[in-house]
XYZ file of N, CA and C in Angstrom:
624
model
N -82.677 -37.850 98.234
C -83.375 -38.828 99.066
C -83.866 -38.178 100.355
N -85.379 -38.695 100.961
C -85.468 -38.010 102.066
C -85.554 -38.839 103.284
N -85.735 -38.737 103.961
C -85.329 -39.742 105.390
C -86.200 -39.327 106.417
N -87.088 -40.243 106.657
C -88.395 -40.476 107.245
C -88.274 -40.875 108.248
N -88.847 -40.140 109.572
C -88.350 -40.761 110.958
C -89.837 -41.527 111.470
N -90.118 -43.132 111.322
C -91.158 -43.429 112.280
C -90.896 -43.264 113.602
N -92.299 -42.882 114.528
C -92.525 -42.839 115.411
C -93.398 -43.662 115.861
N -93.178 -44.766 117.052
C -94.442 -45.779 117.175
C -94.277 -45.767 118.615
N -93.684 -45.691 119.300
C -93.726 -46.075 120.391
C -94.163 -45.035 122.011
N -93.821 -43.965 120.991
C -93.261 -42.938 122.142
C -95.256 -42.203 122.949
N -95.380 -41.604 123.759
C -96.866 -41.036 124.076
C -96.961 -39.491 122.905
N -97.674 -38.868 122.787
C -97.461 -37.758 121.959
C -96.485 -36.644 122.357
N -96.581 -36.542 123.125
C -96.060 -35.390 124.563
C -94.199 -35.803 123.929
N -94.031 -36.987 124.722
C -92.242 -37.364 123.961
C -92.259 -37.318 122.777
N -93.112 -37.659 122.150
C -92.512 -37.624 120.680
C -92.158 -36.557 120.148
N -93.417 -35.270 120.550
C -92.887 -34.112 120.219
C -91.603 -33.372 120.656
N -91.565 -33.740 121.798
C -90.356 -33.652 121.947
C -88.315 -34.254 121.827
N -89.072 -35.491 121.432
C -87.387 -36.038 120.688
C -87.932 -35.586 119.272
N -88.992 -35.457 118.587
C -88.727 -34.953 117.069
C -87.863 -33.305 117.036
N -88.186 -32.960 118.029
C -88.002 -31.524 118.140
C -86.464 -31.712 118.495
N -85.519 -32.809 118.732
C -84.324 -32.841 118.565
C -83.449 -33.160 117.624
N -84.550 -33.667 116.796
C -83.778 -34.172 115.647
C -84.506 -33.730 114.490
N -85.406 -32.687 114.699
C -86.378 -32.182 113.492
C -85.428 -31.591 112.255
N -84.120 -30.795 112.632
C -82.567 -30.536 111.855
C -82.753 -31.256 110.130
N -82.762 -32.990 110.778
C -82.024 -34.130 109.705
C -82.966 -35.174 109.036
N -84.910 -34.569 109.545
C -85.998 -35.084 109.346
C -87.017 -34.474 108.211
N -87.210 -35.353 106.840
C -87.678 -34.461 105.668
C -89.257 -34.949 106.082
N -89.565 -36.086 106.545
C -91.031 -36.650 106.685
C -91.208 -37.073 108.274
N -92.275 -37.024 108.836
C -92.601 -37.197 109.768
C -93.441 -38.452 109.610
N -92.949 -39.792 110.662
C -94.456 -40.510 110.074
C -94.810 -40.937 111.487
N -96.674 -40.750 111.650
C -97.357 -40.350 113.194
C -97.115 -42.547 112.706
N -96.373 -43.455 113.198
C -96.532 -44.892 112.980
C -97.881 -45.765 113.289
N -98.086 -46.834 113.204
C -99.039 -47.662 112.850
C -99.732 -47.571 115.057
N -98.719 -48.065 115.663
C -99.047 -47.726 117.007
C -99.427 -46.379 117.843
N -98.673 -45.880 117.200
C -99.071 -44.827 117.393
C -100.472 -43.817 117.169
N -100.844 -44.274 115.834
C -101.871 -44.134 115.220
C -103.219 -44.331 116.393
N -103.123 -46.122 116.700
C -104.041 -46.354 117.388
C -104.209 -45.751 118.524
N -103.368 -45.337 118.999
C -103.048 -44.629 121.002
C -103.882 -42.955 120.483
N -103.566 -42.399 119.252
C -103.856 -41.196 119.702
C -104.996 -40.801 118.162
N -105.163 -41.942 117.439
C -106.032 -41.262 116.133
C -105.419 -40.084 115.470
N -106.027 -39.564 114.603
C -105.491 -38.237 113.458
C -105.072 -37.169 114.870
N -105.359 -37.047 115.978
C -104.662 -36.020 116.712
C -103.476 -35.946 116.981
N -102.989 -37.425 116.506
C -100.901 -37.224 116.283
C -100.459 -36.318 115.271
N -101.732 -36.484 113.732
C -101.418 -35.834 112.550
C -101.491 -34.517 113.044
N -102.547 -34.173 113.637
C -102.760 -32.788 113.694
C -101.633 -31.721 114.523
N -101.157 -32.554 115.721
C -99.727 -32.086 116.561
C -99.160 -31.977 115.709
N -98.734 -32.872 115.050
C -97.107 -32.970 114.324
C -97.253 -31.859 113.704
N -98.265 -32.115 112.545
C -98.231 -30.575 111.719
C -98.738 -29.151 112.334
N -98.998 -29.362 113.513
C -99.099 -27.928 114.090
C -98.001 -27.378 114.944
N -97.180 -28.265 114.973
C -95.973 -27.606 115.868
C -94.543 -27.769 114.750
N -94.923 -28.955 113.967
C -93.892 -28.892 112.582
C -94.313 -28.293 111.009
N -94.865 -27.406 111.083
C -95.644 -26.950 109.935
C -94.937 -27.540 108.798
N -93.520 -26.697 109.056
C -92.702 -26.870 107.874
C -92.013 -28.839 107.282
N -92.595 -29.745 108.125
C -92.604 -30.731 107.506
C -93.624 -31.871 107.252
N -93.253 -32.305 106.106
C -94.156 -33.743 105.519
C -94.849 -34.668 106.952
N -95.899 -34.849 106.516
C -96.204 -35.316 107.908
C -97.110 -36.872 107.507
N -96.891 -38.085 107.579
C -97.398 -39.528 107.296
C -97.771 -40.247 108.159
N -99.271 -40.581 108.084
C -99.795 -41.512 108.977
C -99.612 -42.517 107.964
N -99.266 -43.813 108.914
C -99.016 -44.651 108.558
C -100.347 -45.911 109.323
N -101.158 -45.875 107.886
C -102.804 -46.585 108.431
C -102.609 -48.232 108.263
N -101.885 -48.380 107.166
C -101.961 -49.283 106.755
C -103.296 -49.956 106.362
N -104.087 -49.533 105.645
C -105.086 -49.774 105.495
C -105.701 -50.882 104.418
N -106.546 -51.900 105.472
C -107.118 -52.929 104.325
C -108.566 -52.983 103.687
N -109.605 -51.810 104.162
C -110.426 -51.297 103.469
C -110.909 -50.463 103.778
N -111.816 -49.946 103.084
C -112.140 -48.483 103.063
C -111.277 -47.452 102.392
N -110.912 -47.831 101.524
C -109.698 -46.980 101.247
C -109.715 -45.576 101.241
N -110.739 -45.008 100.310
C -111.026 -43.913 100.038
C -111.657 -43.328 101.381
N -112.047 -43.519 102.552
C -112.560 -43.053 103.420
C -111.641 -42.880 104.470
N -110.994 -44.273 104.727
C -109.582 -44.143 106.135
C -108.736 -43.312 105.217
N -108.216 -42.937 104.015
C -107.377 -42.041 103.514
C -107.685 -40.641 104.015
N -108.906 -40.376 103.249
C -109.357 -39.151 103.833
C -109.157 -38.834 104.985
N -109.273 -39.524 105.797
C -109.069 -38.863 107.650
C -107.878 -38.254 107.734
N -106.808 -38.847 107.078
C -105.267 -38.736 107.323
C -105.111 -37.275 106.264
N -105.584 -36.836 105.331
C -105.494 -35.911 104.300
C -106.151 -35.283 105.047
N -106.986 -35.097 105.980
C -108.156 -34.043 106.394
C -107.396 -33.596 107.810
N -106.674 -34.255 107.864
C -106.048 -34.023 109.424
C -104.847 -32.864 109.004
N -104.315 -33.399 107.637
C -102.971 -32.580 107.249
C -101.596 -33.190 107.156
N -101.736 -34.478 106.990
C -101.156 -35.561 106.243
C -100.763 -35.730 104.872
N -99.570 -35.467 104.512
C -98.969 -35.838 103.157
C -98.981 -37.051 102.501
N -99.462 -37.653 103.551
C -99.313 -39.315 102.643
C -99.632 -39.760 103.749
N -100.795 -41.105 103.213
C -101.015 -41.719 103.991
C -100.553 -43.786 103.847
N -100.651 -44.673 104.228
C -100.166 -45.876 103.946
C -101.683 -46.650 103.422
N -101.658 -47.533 103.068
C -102.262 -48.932 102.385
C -101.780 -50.159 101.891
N -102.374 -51.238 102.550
C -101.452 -52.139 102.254
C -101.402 -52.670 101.055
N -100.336 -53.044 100.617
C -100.229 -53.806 99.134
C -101.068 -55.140 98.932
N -101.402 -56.004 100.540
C -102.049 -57.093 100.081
C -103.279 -57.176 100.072
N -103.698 -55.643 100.248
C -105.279 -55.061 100.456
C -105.941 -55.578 99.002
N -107.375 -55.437 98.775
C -107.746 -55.667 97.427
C -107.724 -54.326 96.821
N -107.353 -54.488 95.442
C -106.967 -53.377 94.596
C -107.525 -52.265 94.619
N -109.222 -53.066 94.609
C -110.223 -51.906 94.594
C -110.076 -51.225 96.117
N -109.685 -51.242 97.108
C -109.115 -50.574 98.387
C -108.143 -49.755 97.998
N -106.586 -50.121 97.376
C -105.611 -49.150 96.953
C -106.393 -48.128 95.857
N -106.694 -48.582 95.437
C -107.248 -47.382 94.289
C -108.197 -45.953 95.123
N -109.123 -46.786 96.152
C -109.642 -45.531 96.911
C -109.089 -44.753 97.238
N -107.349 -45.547 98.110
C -106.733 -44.676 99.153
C -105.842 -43.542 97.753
N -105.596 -44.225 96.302
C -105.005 -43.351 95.787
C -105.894 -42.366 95.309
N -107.107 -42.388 94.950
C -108.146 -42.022 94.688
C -108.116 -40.503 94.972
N -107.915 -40.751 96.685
C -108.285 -39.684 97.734
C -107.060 -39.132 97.728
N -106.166 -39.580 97.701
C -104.775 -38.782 97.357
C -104.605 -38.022 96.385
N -105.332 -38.412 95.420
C -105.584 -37.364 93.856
C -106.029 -36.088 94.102
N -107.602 -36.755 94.881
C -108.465 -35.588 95.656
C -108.123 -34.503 96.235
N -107.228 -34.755 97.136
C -106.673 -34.129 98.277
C -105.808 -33.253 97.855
N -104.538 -33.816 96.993
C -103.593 -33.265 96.651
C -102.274 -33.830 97.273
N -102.392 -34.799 97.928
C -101.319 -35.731 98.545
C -101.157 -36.943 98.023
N -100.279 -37.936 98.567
C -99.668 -39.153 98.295
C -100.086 -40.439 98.951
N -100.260 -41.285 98.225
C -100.504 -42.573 98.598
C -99.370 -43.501 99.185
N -99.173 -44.225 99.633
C -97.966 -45.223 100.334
C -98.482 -46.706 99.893
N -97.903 -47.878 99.251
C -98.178 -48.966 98.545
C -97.693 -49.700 99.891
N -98.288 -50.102 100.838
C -96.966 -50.432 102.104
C -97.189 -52.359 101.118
N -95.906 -52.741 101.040
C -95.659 -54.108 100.145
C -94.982 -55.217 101.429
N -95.161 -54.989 102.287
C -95.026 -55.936 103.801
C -95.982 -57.206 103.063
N -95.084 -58.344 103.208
C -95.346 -59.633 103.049
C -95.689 -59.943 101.538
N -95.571 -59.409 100.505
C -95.857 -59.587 99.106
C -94.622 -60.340 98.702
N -95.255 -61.398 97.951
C -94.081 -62.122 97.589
C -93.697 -62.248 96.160
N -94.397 -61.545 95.657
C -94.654 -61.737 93.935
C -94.235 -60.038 93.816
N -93.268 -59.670 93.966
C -93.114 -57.898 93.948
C -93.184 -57.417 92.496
N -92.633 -58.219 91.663
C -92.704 -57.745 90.803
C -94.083 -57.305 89.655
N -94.742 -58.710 90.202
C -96.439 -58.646 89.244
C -97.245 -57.527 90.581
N -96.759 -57.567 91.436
C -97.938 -56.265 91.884
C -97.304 -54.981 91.896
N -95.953 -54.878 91.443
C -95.809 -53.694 91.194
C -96.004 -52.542 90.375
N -96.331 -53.732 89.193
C -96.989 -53.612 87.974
C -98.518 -52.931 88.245
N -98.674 -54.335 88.702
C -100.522 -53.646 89.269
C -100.393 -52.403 89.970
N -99.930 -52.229 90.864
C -99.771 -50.682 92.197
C -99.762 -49.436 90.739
N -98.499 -50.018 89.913
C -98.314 -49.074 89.141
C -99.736 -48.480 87.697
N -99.931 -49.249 87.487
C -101.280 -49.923 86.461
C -102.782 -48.454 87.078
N -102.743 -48.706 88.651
C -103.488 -47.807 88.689
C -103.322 -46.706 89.438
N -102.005 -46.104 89.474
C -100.979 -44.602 89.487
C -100.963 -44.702 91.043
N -100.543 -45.760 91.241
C -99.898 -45.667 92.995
C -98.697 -44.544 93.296
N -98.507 -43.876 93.934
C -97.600 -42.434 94.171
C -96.150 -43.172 94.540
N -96.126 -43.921 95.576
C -94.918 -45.099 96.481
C -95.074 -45.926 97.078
N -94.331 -46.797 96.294
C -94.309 -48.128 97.047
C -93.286 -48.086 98.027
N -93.623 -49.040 99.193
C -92.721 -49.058 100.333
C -92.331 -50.626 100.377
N -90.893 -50.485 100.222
C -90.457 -52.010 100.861
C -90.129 -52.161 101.942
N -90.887 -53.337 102.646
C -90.900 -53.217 103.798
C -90.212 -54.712 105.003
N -89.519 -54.795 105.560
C -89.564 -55.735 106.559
C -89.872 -55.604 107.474
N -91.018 -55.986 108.327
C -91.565 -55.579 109.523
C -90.740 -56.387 111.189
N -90.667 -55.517 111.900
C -90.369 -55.693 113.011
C -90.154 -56.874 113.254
N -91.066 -58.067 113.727
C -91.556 -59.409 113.920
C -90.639 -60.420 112.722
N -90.244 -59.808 111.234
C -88.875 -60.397 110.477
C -87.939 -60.063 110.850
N -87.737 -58.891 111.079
C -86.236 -58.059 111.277
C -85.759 -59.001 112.996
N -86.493 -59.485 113.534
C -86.715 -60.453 114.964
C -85.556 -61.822 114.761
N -85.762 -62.330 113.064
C -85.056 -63.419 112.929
C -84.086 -63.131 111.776
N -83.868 -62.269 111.750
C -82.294 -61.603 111.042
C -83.005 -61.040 109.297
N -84.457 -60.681 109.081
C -84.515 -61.092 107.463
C -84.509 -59.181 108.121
N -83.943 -58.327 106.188
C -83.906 -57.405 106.298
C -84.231 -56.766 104.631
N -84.483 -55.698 104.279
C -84.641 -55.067 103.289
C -84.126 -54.990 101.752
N -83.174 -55.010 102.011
C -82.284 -54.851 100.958
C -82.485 -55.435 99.798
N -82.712 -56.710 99.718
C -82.649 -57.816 98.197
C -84.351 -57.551 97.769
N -85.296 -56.802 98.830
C -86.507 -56.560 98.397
C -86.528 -55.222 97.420
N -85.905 -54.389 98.057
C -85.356 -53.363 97.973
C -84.409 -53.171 96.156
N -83.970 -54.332 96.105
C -82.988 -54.499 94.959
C -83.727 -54.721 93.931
N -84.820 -55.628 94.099
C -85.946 -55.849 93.077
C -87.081 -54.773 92.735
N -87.324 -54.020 93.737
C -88.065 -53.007 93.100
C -87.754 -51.999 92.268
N -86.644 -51.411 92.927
C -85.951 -50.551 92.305
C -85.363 -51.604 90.541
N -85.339 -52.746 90.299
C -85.175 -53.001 89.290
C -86.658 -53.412 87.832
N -87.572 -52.895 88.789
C -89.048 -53.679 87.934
C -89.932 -51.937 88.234
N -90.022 -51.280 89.047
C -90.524 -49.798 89.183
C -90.374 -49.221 88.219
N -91.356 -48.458 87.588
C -90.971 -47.350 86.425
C -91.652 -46.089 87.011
N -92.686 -46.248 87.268
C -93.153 -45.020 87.598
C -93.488 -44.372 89.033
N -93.236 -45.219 89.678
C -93.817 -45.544 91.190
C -92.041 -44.576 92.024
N -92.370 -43.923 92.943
C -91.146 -43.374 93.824
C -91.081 -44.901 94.996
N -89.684 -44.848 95.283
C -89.713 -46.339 96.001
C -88.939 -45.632 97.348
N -89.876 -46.474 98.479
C -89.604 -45.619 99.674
C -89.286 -47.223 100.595
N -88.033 -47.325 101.510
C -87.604 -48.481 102.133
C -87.683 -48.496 103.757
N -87.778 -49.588 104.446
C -87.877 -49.723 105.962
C -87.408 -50.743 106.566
N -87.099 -51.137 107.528
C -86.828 -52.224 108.114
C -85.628 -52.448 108.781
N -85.419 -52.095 109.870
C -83.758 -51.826 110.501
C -82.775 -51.167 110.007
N -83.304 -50.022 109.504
C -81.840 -49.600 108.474
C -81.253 -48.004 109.551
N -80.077 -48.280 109.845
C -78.965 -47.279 110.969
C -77.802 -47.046 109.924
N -77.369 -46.288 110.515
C -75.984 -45.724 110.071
C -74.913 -46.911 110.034
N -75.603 -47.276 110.426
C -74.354 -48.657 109.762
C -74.900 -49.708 108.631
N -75.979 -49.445 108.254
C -75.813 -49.968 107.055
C -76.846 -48.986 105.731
N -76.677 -47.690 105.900
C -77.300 -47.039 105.552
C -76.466 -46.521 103.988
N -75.355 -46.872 104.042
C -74.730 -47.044 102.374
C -74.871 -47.920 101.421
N -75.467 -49.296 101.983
C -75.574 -50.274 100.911
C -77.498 -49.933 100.184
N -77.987 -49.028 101.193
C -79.603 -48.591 100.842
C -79.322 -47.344 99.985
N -78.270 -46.725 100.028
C -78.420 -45.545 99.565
C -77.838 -46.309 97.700
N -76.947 -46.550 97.980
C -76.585 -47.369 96.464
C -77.706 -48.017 95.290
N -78.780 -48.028 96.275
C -79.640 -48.705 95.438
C -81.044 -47.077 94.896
N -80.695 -46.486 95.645
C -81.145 -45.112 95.071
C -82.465 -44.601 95.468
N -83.429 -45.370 96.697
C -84.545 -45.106 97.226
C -84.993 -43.841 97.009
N -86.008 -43.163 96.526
C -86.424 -41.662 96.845
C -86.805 -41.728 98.360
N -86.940 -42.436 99.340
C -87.169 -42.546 100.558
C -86.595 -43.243 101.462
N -86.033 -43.176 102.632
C -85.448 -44.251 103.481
C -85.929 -43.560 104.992
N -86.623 -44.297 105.489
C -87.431 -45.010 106.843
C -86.835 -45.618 107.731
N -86.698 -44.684 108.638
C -85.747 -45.107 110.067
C -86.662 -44.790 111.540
N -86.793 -46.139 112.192
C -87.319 -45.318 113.218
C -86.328 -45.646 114.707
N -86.440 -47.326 115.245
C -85.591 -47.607 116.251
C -84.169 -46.747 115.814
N -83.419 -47.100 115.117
C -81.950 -46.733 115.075
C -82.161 -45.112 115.772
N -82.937 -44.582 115.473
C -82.748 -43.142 115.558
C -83.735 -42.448 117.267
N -84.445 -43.629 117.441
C -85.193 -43.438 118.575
C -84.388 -43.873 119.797
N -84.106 -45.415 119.512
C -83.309 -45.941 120.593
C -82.009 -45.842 120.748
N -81.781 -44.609 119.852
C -79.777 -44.504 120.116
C -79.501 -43.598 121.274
N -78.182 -44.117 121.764
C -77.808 -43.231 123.104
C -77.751 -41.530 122.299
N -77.103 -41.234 121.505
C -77.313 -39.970 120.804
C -78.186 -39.637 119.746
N -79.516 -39.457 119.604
C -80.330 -39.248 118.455
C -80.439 -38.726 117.275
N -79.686 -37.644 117.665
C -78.930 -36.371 116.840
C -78.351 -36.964 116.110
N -77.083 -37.069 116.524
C -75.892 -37.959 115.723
C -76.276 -39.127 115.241
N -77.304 -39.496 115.413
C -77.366 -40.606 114.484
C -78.049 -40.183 113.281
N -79.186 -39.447 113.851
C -79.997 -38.791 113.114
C -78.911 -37.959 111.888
N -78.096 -37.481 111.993
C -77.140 -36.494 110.941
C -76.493 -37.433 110.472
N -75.687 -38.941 110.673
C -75.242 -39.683 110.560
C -76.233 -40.041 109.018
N -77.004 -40.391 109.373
C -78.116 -41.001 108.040
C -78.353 -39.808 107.024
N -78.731 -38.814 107.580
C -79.452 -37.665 106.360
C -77.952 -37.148 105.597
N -76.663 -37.287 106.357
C -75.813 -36.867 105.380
C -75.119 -37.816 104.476
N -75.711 -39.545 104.438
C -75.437 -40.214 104.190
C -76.163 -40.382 102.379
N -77.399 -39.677 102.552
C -78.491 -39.810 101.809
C -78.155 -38.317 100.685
N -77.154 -37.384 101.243
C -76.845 -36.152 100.346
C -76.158 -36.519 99.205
C-alpha cells in the first residue's frame, strides 16, 4: 500500500519544505485541489523537481475537458492526475484517454456518488486506472467518514486499484488498512500534527 500525502493548504515555499520532512514515509505526492488553484502546474513542476524520486498528483478534479486539463498535469510531470466520478463519462474517458497517452494514471475521484457500485462498473467499463473513495472535508465537518464507502468498493472493483481519503490518522489507520486499499490519502492528520514525522511513520508502517 502506498500513502499519499495531500497538500492544500500550505504556500509552495512551506510545502516544500514540511514535505522535505516527511518525504522518508511519502510514496505519492499530491500538489491538492487548493493548492492547485494558488499556484497552477508550477506546484507539479516544484514537487517533481526537488522530489524527482517521487509520484507526484495533481489533484484537478476535473468536470470537463478531460483530455486537455489531464494533459497539463502529465505535461508538467504528474503521475496521475484526478477527475471527477460525477463528471460525464465522455470527460473521464478523455482524462483516461490522456493517461494512456502519456503513460500515467487516471484518478476516478467518486466524492458524492451514491450508486458506487453501477459506476464502478462504468469507471471500470472504460479502463479507469483508480478509483478514489472519498469523503470530503465539508462531510468529515459532521462526523460522516470513509470506511463503509471504502468497504463497498473494495467489494464490487475488479479491475480498478482503489485509492481512499477522508480523515484517516494513525488512529484509525488499521481498520483502512484491513480493507486492503492499494492507496491511502492523508493530508490534515499529517500536516496539522504537533509531530509530522511521527505521524507520518506512524501510518506508512501501518500500511507495511
Amino acid at each position: 500500500m502506498k500513502l499519499q500525502l495531500a497538500l492544500d493548504e500550505m504556500n509552495l515555499v512551506d510545502a516544500l519544505r514540511f514535505t522535505d520532512k516527511v518525504a522518508e514515509y511519502i510514496d505519492i505526492i499530491e500538489i491538492g485541489t487548493p493548492f492547485v488553484m494558488d499556484e497552477g502546474m508550477r506546484g507539479v513542476r516544484e514537487f517533481k523537481r526537488f522530489f524527482p524520486d517521487k509520484e507526484v498528483l495533481a489533484d484537478l478534479k476535473i468536470m470537463d475537458g478531460g483530455y486537455l486539463e489531464a494533459s497539463y498535469a502529465f505535461e508538467a510531470g504528474a503521475s496521475y492526475a484526478t477527475v471527477c466520478g460525477a463528471a460525464d463519462t465522455l470527460t473521464i474517458q478523455g482524462a483516461v484517454k490522456a493517461a494512456n497517452d502519456y503513460g500515467k494514471k487516471a484518478v476516478v475521484d467518486m466524492i458524492t456518488i451514491t450508486d458506487l457500485p453501477k459506476r464502478v462498473a462504468e469507471m471500470e467499463a472504460i479502463g479507469a486506472h483508480i478509483l478514489a473513495v472519498h469523503t470530503g472535508a465539508d462531510a468529515q465537518q459532521v462526523g460522516r467518514e470513509p470506511i463503509e464507502d471504502l468497504r463497498v468498493m473494495k467489494g464490487c472493483a475488479k479491475t480498478a486499484q482503489i485509492a481512499v481519503a477522508g480523515g484517516i490518522s494513525s488512529q484509525s489507520i488499521d481498520k483502512y488498512v484491513a480493507l486492503k486499499p492499494e492507496i491511502v490519502i492523508v493530508g490534515s492528520a499529517i500536516g496539522h500534527a504537533k509531530n509530522p514525522v511521527a505521524e507520518a511513520k506512524a501510518i506508512k508502517e501501518a500500511l507495511l
